[in-house]
Amino acid sequence: MTDVYKAKKAAPRGRAKAERVLLYGAMRFGEYTAEWKAGQRDLGPASVWHLESLLEHHMLPLLGSRRMDTFDPRVVEGFIRSMERAGVGPATQANAFDKLKAILLDAHRLGLYDDHPLTGVKPPQYDPKRAVIPSPAQLRQIREAGDDRFRLITDLMSGCGMRNGEAAAVNLRNIVADDVYRITEQVNQTTGHYARLKHRKTGDYRDVPLPAHVKNTIEWYADT
């Protein structure tokens, strides 16, 4: 009787999984990815643009017409080798692999694969070079290499540790003390519009030390 009860209880779940496998397994990667992307509501504009670029230029040309139920580790390995043969940069390879991994893990959770579709696959290796900090002499040359706007951005990034998007959103009202600048927003490089700080909630800010020469540059630029 226990076995009969367990079988009956499991039957609805089994039918639901079979229906999902039948529906999504026959889907092409491009169609499945479009549905998956629509559910990524937490992505910001820049992340959406980056995802769409990876799909358009690297993933869909190679995988777009493939049925979802045909993915396995050999298919994923073939995708990586195709990018290598095409001369795709290591950073882009790593990003494309991460997005493919997220999509296939979503399909795995739906029950499309009995075995993990990335088992044993070695991800593309991206080992960025160590960042080099300019010397004071090099920084002086950088400041003089562009126009007034470039000099302002250079001083904000080197003197206050701002990201480039944060420096582009510089504002006199954010000088909250003679030696403190409050970073409250940034310019989104994709949309060109003001936006909240990266990885922070709307309204969040951070105060950073404001060297005297950077304060002078901000005020000089505003006056000029």
PDB file of C-alpha atoms in Angstrom:
ATOM      1  CA  MET A   1       0.000   0.000   0.000  1.00  0.00           C
ATOM      2  CA  THR A   2       2.867   2.387   0.768  1.00  0.00           C
ATOM      3  CA  ASP A   3       4.355   1.837  -2.673  1.00  0.00           C
ATOM      4  CA  VAL A   4       0.990   2.472  -4.329  1.00  0.00           C
ATOM      5  CA  TYR A   5       0.544   5.705  -2.324  1.00  0.00           C
ATOM      6  CA  LYS A   6       4.026   6.946  -3.252  1.00  0.00           C
ATOM      7  CA  ALA A   7       3.457   6.123  -6.903  1.00  0.00           C
ATOM      8  CA  LYS A   8       0.161   8.039  -6.980  1.00  0.00           C
ATOM      9  CA  LYS A   9       1.709  11.007  -5.169  1.00  0.00           C
ATOM     10  CA  ALA A  10       4.620  11.128  -7.560  1.00  0.00           C
ATOM     11  CA  ALA A  11       2.490  10.746 -10.684  1.00  0.00           C
ATOM     12  CA  PRO A  12       1.390  14.409 -10.993  1.00  0.00           C
ATOM     13  CA  ARG A  13       4.976  15.608 -10.567  1.00  0.00           C
ATOM     14  CA  GLY A  14       6.134  13.064 -13.128  1.00  0.00           C
ATOM     15  CA  ARG A  15       3.512  14.209 -15.623  1.00  0.00           C
ATOM     16  CA  ALA A  16       4.413  17.862 -15.048  1.00  0.00           C
ATOM     17  CA  LYS A  17       8.092  17.137 -15.695  1.00  0.00           C
ATOM     18  CA  ALA A  18       7.272  15.149 -18.823  1.00  0.00           C
ATOM     19  CA  GLU A  19       5.191  18.049 -20.114  1.00  0.00           C
ATOM     20  CA  ARG A  20       8.005  20.510 -19.440  1.00  0.00           C
ATOM     21  CA  VAL A  21      10.534  18.292 -21.186  1.00  0.00           C
ATOM     22  CA  LEU A  22       8.210  17.903 -24.165  1.00  0.00           C
ATOM     23  CA  LEU A  23       7.572  21.656 -24.403  1.00  0.00           C
ATOM     24  CA  TYR A  24      10.982  23.126 -23.691  1.00  0.00           C
ATOM     25  CA  GLY A  25      13.123  20.300 -24.995  1.00  0.00           C
ATOM     26  CA  ALA A  26      11.862  20.848 -28.532  1.00  0.00           C
ATOM     27  CA  MET A  27      12.470  24.588 -28.314  1.00  0.00           C
ATOM     28  CA  ARG A  28      15.359  26.106 -30.216  1.00  0.00           C
ATOM     29  CA  PHE A  29      18.033  27.780 -28.135  1.00  0.00           C
ATOM     30  CA  GLY A  30      17.152  31.190 -29.552  1.00  0.00           C
ATOM     31  CA  GLU A  31      13.497  30.847 -28.590  1.00  0.00           C
ATOM     32  CA  TYR A  32      14.281  29.488 -25.121  1.00  0.00           C
ATOM     33  CA  THR A  33      16.823  32.239 -24.501  1.00  0.00           C
ATOM     34  CA  ALA A  34      14.301  34.924 -25.442  1.00  0.00           C
ATOM     35  CA  GLU A  35      11.940  33.612 -22.747  1.00  0.00           C
ATOM     36  CA  TRP A  36      14.783  33.292 -20.246  1.00  0.00           C
ATOM     37  CA  LYS A  37      15.988  36.834 -20.933  1.00  0.00           C
ATOM     38  CA  ALA A  38      12.486  38.230 -20.376  1.00  0.00           C
ATOM     39  CA  GLY A  39      12.649  36.873 -16.836  1.00  0.00           C
ATOM     40  CA  GLN A  40      15.918  38.648 -15.981  1.00  0.00           C
ATOM     41  CA  ARG A  41      14.129  41.661 -14.531  1.00  0.00           C
ATOM     42  CA  ASP A  42      16.928  42.511 -12.105  1.00  0.00           C
ATOM     43  CA  LEU A  43      19.392  43.422 -14.862  1.00  0.00           C
ATOM     44  CA  GLY A  44      20.280  47.074 -15.346  1.00  0.00           C
ATOM     45  CA  PRO A  45      20.455  48.718 -18.809  1.00  0.00           C
ATOM     46  CA  ALA A  46      24.197  48.135 -19.171  1.00  0.00           C
ATOM     47  CA  SER A  47      23.863  44.450 -18.201  1.00  0.00           C
ATOM     48  CA  VAL A  48      20.987  43.984 -20.652  1.00  0.00           C
ATOM     49  CA  TRP A  49      23.046  45.571 -23.420  1.00  0.00           C
ATOM     50  CA  HIS A  50      26.010  43.326 -22.588  1.00  0.00           C
ATOM     51  CA  LEU A  51      23.812  40.209 -22.597  1.00  0.00           C
ATOM     52  CA  GLU A  52      22.217  41.120 -25.918  1.00  0.00           C
ATOM     53  CA  SER A  53      25.634  41.764 -27.453  1.00  0.00           C
ATOM     54  CA  LEU A  54      26.928  38.345 -26.363  1.00  0.00           C
ATOM     55  CA  LEU A  55      23.806  36.660 -27.714  1.00  0.00           C
ATOM     56  CA  GLU A  56      23.843  38.484 -31.039  1.00  0.00           C
ATOM     57  CA  HIS A  57      27.528  38.175 -31.852  1.00  0.00           C
ATOM     58  CA  HIS A  58      28.635  34.914 -30.240  1.00  0.00           C
ATOM     59  CA  MET A  59      25.906  32.645 -28.903  1.00  0.00           C
ATOM     60  CA  LEU A  60      22.967  32.758 -31.303  1.00  0.00           C
ATOM     61  CA  PRO A  61      25.067  32.431 -34.502  1.00  0.00           C
ATOM     62  CA  LEU A  62      26.501  29.152 -33.180  1.00  0.00           C
ATOM     63  CA  LEU A  63      23.667  27.797 -31.043  1.00  0.00           C
ATOM     64  CA  GLY A  64      20.481  29.632 -31.999  1.00  0.00           C
ATOM     65  CA  SER A  65      18.859  26.841 -34.014  1.00  0.00           C
ATOM     66  CA  ARG A  66      19.894  23.955 -31.729  1.00  0.00           C
ATOM     67  CA  ARG A  67      17.150  22.091 -29.843  1.00  0.00           C
ATOM     68  CA  MET A  68      17.409  22.526 -26.091  1.00  0.00           C
ATOM     69  CA  ASP A  69      17.234  18.794 -25.373  1.00  0.00           C
ATOM     70  CA  THR A  70      20.409  18.162 -27.411  1.00  0.00           C
ATOM     71  CA  PHE A  71      22.810  20.086 -25.159  1.00  0.00           C
ATOM     72  CA  ASP A  72      25.457  18.079 -23.347  1.00  0.00           C
ATOM     73  CA  PRO A  73      29.107  18.638 -22.329  1.00  0.00           C
ATOM     74  CA  ARG A  74      30.391  17.877 -25.838  1.00  0.00           C
ATOM     75  CA  VAL A  75      28.141  20.544 -27.347  1.00  0.00           C
ATOM     76  CA  VAL A  76      29.375  23.090 -24.808  1.00  0.00           C
ATOM     77  CA  GLU A  77      32.999  22.116 -25.489  1.00  0.00           C
ATOM     78  CA  GLY A  78      32.346  22.570 -29.203  1.00  0.00           C
ATOM     79  CA  PHE A  79      30.964  26.046 -28.549  1.00  0.00           C
ATOM     80  CA  ILE A  80      34.121  27.027 -26.653  1.00  0.00           C
ATOM     81  CA  ARG A  81      36.394  25.646 -29.387  1.00  0.00           C
ATOM     82  CA  SER A  82      34.430  27.549 -32.032  1.00  0.00           C
ATOM     83  CA  MET A  83      35.044  30.800 -30.176  1.00  0.00           C
ATOM     84  CA  GLU A  84      38.737  29.957 -29.880  1.00  0.00           C
ATOM     85  CA  ARG A  85      39.005  29.284 -33.625  1.00  0.00           C
ATOM     86  CA  ALA A  86      37.233  32.568 -34.369  1.00  0.00           C
ATOM     87  CA  GLY A  87      39.798  34.473 -32.303  1.00  0.00           C
ATOM     88  CA  VAL A  88      37.305  35.664 -29.696  1.00  0.00           C
ATOM     89  CA  GLY A  89      39.123  37.291 -26.775  1.00  0.00           C
ATOM     90  CA  PRO A  90      39.474  35.362 -23.489  1.00  0.00           C
ATOM     91  CA  ALA A  91      37.324  37.837 -21.538  1.00  0.00           C
ATOM     92  CA  THR A  92      34.487  37.580 -24.059  1.00  0.00           C
ATOM     93  CA  GLN A  93      34.798  33.783 -24.106  1.00  0.00           C
ATOM     94  CA  ALA A  94      34.484  33.698 -20.323  1.00  0.00           C
ATOM     95  CA  ASN A  95      31.456  36.007 -20.364  1.00  0.00           C
ATOM     96  CA  ALA A  96      29.707  34.033 -23.104  1.00  0.00           C
ATOM     97  CA  PHE A  97      30.356  30.773 -21.244  1.00  0.00           C
ATOM     98  CA  ASP A  98      28.922  32.232 -18.029  1.00  0.00           C
ATOM     99  CA  LYS A  99      25.725  33.272 -19.827  1.00  0.00           C
ATOM    100  CA  LEU A 100      25.398  29.868 -21.519  1.00  0.00           C
ATOM    101  CA  LYS A 101      25.943  28.211 -18.142  1.00  0.00           C
ATOM    102  CA  ALA A 102      23.137  30.266 -16.575  1.00  0.00           C
ATOM    103  CA  ILE A 103      20.737  29.391 -19.410  1.00  0.00           C
ATOM    104  CA  LEU A 104      21.507  25.665 -19.314  1.00  0.00           C
ATOM    105  CA  LEU A 105      21.266  25.558 -15.521  1.00  0.00           C
ATOM    106  CA  ASP A 106      17.802  27.080 -15.839  1.00  0.00           C
ATOM    107  CA  ALA A 107      16.875  24.319 -18.303  1.00  0.00           C
ATOM    108  CA  HIS A 108      18.417  21.724 -15.984  1.00  0.00           C
ATOM    109  CA  ARG A 109      16.180  22.905 -13.144  1.00  0.00           C
ATOM    110  CA  LEU A 110      13.184  22.403 -15.406  1.00  0.00           C
ATOM    111  CA  GLY A 111      14.230  18.774 -15.810  1.00  0.00           C
ATOM    112  CA  LEU A 112      15.421  18.852 -19.419  1.00  0.00           C
ATOM    113  CA  TYR A 113      18.608  16.965 -18.594  1.00  0.00           C
ATOM    114  CA  ASP A 114      19.148  13.945 -16.384  1.00  0.00           C
ATOM    115  CA  ASP A 115      22.860  14.733 -16.217  1.00  0.00           C
ATOM    116  CA  HIS A 116      24.319  18.188 -15.721  1.00  0.00           C
ATOM    117  CA  PRO A 117      25.022  19.634 -19.221  1.00  0.00           C
ATOM    118  CA  LEU A 118      28.317  21.184 -18.111  1.00  0.00           C
ATOM    119  CA  THR A 119      29.799  18.239 -16.212  1.00  0.00           C
ATOM    120  CA  GLY A 120      33.534  18.077 -16.858  1.00  0.00           C
ATOM    121  CA  VAL A 121      33.618  21.153 -19.085  1.00  0.00           C
ATOM    122  CA  LYS A 122      36.648  23.365 -18.444  1.00  0.00           C
ATOM    123  CA  PRO A 123      35.595  27.035 -18.578  1.00  0.00           C
ATOM    124  CA  PRO A 124      37.555  29.451 -20.770  1.00  0.00           C
ATOM    125  CA  GLN A 125      40.471  30.867 -18.828  1.00  0.00           C
ATOM    126  CA  TYR A 126      40.648  34.635 -18.453  1.00  0.00           C
ATOM    127  CA  ASP A 127      43.602  35.937 -16.475  1.00  0.00           C
ATOM    128  CA  PRO A 128      43.605  39.746 -16.680  1.00  0.00           C
ATOM    129  CA  LYS A 129      46.924  41.467 -16.475  1.00  0.00           C
ATOM    130  CA  ARG A 130      47.798  43.243 -13.273  1.00  0.00           C
ATOM    131  CA  ALA A 131      46.692  46.869 -13.238  1.00  0.00           C
ATOM    132  CA  VAL A 132      49.526  49.371 -13.454  1.00  0.00           C
ATOM    133  CA  ILE A 133      49.216  52.576 -11.414  1.00  0.00           C
ATOM    134  CA  PRO A 134      50.629  55.601 -13.268  1.00  0.00           C
ATOM    135  CA  SER A 135      53.526  57.421 -11.672  1.00  0.00           C
ATOM    136  CA  PRO A 136      53.090  61.116 -10.754  1.00  0.00           C
ATOM    137  CA  ALA A 137      55.012  62.065 -13.900  1.00  0.00           C
ATOM    138  CA  GLN A 138      52.820  59.843 -16.083  1.00  0.00           C
ATOM    139  CA  LEU A 139      49.687  61.238 -14.442  1.00  0.00           C
ATOM    140  CA  ARG A 140      50.795  64.784 -15.283  1.00  0.00           C
ATOM    141  CA  GLN A 141      51.222  63.745 -18.901  1.00  0.00           C
ATOM    142  CA  ILE A 142      47.776  62.100 -18.901  1.00  0.00           C
ATOM    143  CA  ARG A 143      46.153  65.274 -17.535  1.00  0.00           C
ATOM    144  CA  GLU A 144      47.719  67.319 -20.337  1.00  0.00           C
ATOM    145  CA  ALA A 145      46.831  64.855 -23.096  1.00  0.00           C
ATOM    146  CA  GLY A 146      43.232  66.003 -23.558  1.00  0.00           C
ATOM    147  CA  ASP A 147      40.884  68.957 -23.213  1.00  0.00           C
ATOM    148  CA  ASP A 148      39.531  70.606 -20.055  1.00  0.00           C
ATOM    149  CA  ARG A 149      36.838  67.955 -19.596  1.00  0.00           C
ATOM    150  CA  PHE A 150      39.428  65.191 -19.835  1.00  0.00           C
ATOM    151  CA  ARG A 151      41.570  66.943 -17.198  1.00  0.00           C
ATOM    152  CA  LEU A 152      38.580  67.190 -14.852  1.00  0.00           C
ATOM    153  CA  ILE A 153      37.743  63.492 -15.244  1.00  0.00           C
ATOM    154  CA  THR A 154      41.396  62.542 -14.747  1.00  0.00           C
ATOM    155  CA  ASP A 155      41.634  64.507 -11.493  1.00  0.00           C
ATOM    156  CA  LEU A 156      38.389  63.048 -10.140  1.00  0.00           C
ATOM    157  CA  MET A 157      39.389  59.467 -10.924  1.00  0.00           C
ATOM    158  CA  SER A 158      42.970  59.761  -9.673  1.00  0.00           C
ATOM    159  CA  GLY A 159      42.311  62.052  -6.728  1.00  0.00           C
ATOM    160  CA  CYS A 160      38.981  60.697  -5.430  1.00  0.00           C
ATOM    161  CA  GLY A 161      39.060  57.097  -6.668  1.00  0.00           C
ATOM    162  CA  MET A 162      35.933  57.533  -8.791  1.00  0.00           C
ATOM    163  CA  ARG A 163      34.817  55.249 -11.585  1.00  0.00           C
ATOM    164  CA  ASN A 164      34.615  56.953 -14.960  1.00  0.00           C
ATOM    165  CA  GLY A 165      30.804  57.032 -14.877  1.00  0.00           C
ATOM    166  CA  GLU A 166      30.876  58.612 -11.409  1.00  0.00           C
ATOM    167  CA  ALA A 167      33.366  61.242 -12.513  1.00  0.00           C
ATOM    168  CA  ALA A 168      31.131  62.119 -15.474  1.00  0.00           C
ATOM    169  CA  ALA A 169      28.332  62.934 -12.988  1.00  0.00           C
ATOM    170  CA  VAL A 170      30.402  65.507 -11.053  1.00  0.00           C
ATOM    171  CA  ASN A 171      28.363  68.288  -9.444  1.00  0.00           C
ATOM    172  CA  LEU A 172      29.246  71.268  -7.269  1.00  0.00           C
ATOM    173  CA  ARG A 173      26.500  70.428  -4.759  1.00  0.00           C
ATOM    174  CA  ASN A 174      28.315  67.163  -3.959  1.00  0.00           C
ATOM    175  CA  ILE A 175      31.171  69.078  -2.332  1.00  0.00           C
ATOM    176  CA  VAL A 176      29.765  68.597   1.177  1.00  0.00           C
ATOM    177  CA  ALA A 177      32.887  69.876   2.952  1.00  0.00           C
ATOM    178  CA  ASP A 178      36.164  71.450   1.927  1.00  0.00           C
ATOM    179  CA  ASP A 179      37.784  68.020   1.985  1.00  0.00           C
ATOM    180  CA  VAL A 180      34.826  65.667   1.316  1.00  0.00           C
ATOM    181  CA  TYR A 181      33.004  64.831  -1.924  1.00  0.00           C
ATOM    182  CA  ARG A 182      29.743  62.865  -1.803  1.00  0.00           C
ATOM    183  CA  ILE A 183      29.295  60.452  -4.741  1.00  0.00           C
ATOM    184  CA  THR A 184      25.553  60.057  -5.265  1.00  0.00           C
ATOM    185  CA  GLU A 185      25.074  58.968  -8.895  1.00  0.00           C
ATOM    186  CA  GLN A 186      26.813  58.041 -12.105  1.00  0.00           C
ATOM    187  CA  VAL A 187      26.311  58.446 -15.829  1.00  0.00           C
ATOM    188  CA  ASN A 188      25.319  55.124 -17.371  1.00  0.00           C
ATOM    189  CA  GLN A 189      27.694  54.575 -20.278  1.00  0.00           C
ATOM    190  CA  THR A 190      25.088  52.603 -22.224  1.00  0.00           C
ATOM    191  CA  THR A 191      22.122  54.974 -21.925  1.00  0.00           C
ATOM    192  CA  GLY A 192      23.984  58.248 -21.357  1.00  0.00           C
ATOM    193  CA  HIS A 193      21.572  59.057 -18.507  1.00  0.00           C
ATOM    194  CA  TYR A 194      22.108  59.616 -14.803  1.00  0.00           C
ATOM    195  CA  ALA A 195      21.609  56.468 -12.721  1.00  0.00           C
ATOM    196  CA  ARG A 196      22.114  55.115  -9.212  1.00  0.00           C
ATOM    197  CA  LEU A 197      25.555  53.999  -8.188  1.00  0.00           C
ATOM    198  CA  LYS A 198      26.622  50.581  -9.387  1.00  0.00           C
ATOM    199  CA  HIS A 199      25.836  47.771  -6.944  1.00  0.00           C
ATOM    200  CA  ARG A 200      23.950  50.184  -4.662  1.00  0.00           C
ATOM    201  CA  LYS A 201      20.319  51.024  -4.002  1.00  0.00           C
ATOM    202  CA  THR A 202      18.705  54.259  -5.142  1.00  0.00           C
ATOM    203  CA  GLY A 203      19.596  57.007  -2.670  1.00  0.00           C
ATOM    204  CA  ASP A 204      22.783  55.340  -1.448  1.00  0.00           C
ATOM    205  CA  TYR A 205      26.001  57.332  -1.549  1.00  0.00           C
ATOM    206  CA  ARG A 206      29.589  57.222  -0.425  1.00  0.00           C
ATOM    207  CA  ASP A 207      31.776  60.039   0.877  1.00  0.00           C
ATOM    208  CA  VAL A 208      35.366  60.186  -0.350  1.00  0.00           C
ATOM    209  CA  PRO A 209      38.307  62.420   0.587  1.00  0.00           C
ATOM    210  CA  LEU A 210      38.538  65.510  -1.636  1.00  0.00           C
ATOM    211  CA  PRO A 211      42.125  66.702  -2.161  1.00  0.00           C
ATOM    212  CA  ALA A 212      42.526  70.455  -2.446  1.00  0.00           C
ATOM    213  CA  HIS A 213      43.821  70.304  -6.024  1.00  0.00           C
ATOM    214  CA  VAL A 214      40.764  68.255  -7.135  1.00  0.00           C
ATOM    215  CA  LYS A 215      38.399  70.741  -5.460  1.00  0.00           C
ATOM    216  CA  ASN A 216      40.207  73.540  -7.269  1.00  0.00           C
ATOM    217  CA  THR A 217      39.843  71.718 -10.588  1.00  0.00           C
ATOM    218  CA  ILE A 218      36.091  71.194 -10.064  1.00  0.00           C
ATOM    219  CA  GLU A 219      35.532  74.862  -9.209  1.00  0.00           C
ATOM    220  CA  TRP A 220      37.834  76.044 -12.008  1.00  0.00           C
ATOM    221  CA  TYR A 221      35.966  73.919 -14.532  1.00  0.00           C
ATOM    222  CA  ALA A 222      32.565  75.196 -13.295  1.00  0.00           C
ATOM    223  CA  ASP A 223      33.743  78.815 -13.492  1.00  0.00           C
ATOM    224  CA  THR A 224      35.325  78.326 -16.912  1.00  0.00           C
TER     225      THR A 224
END
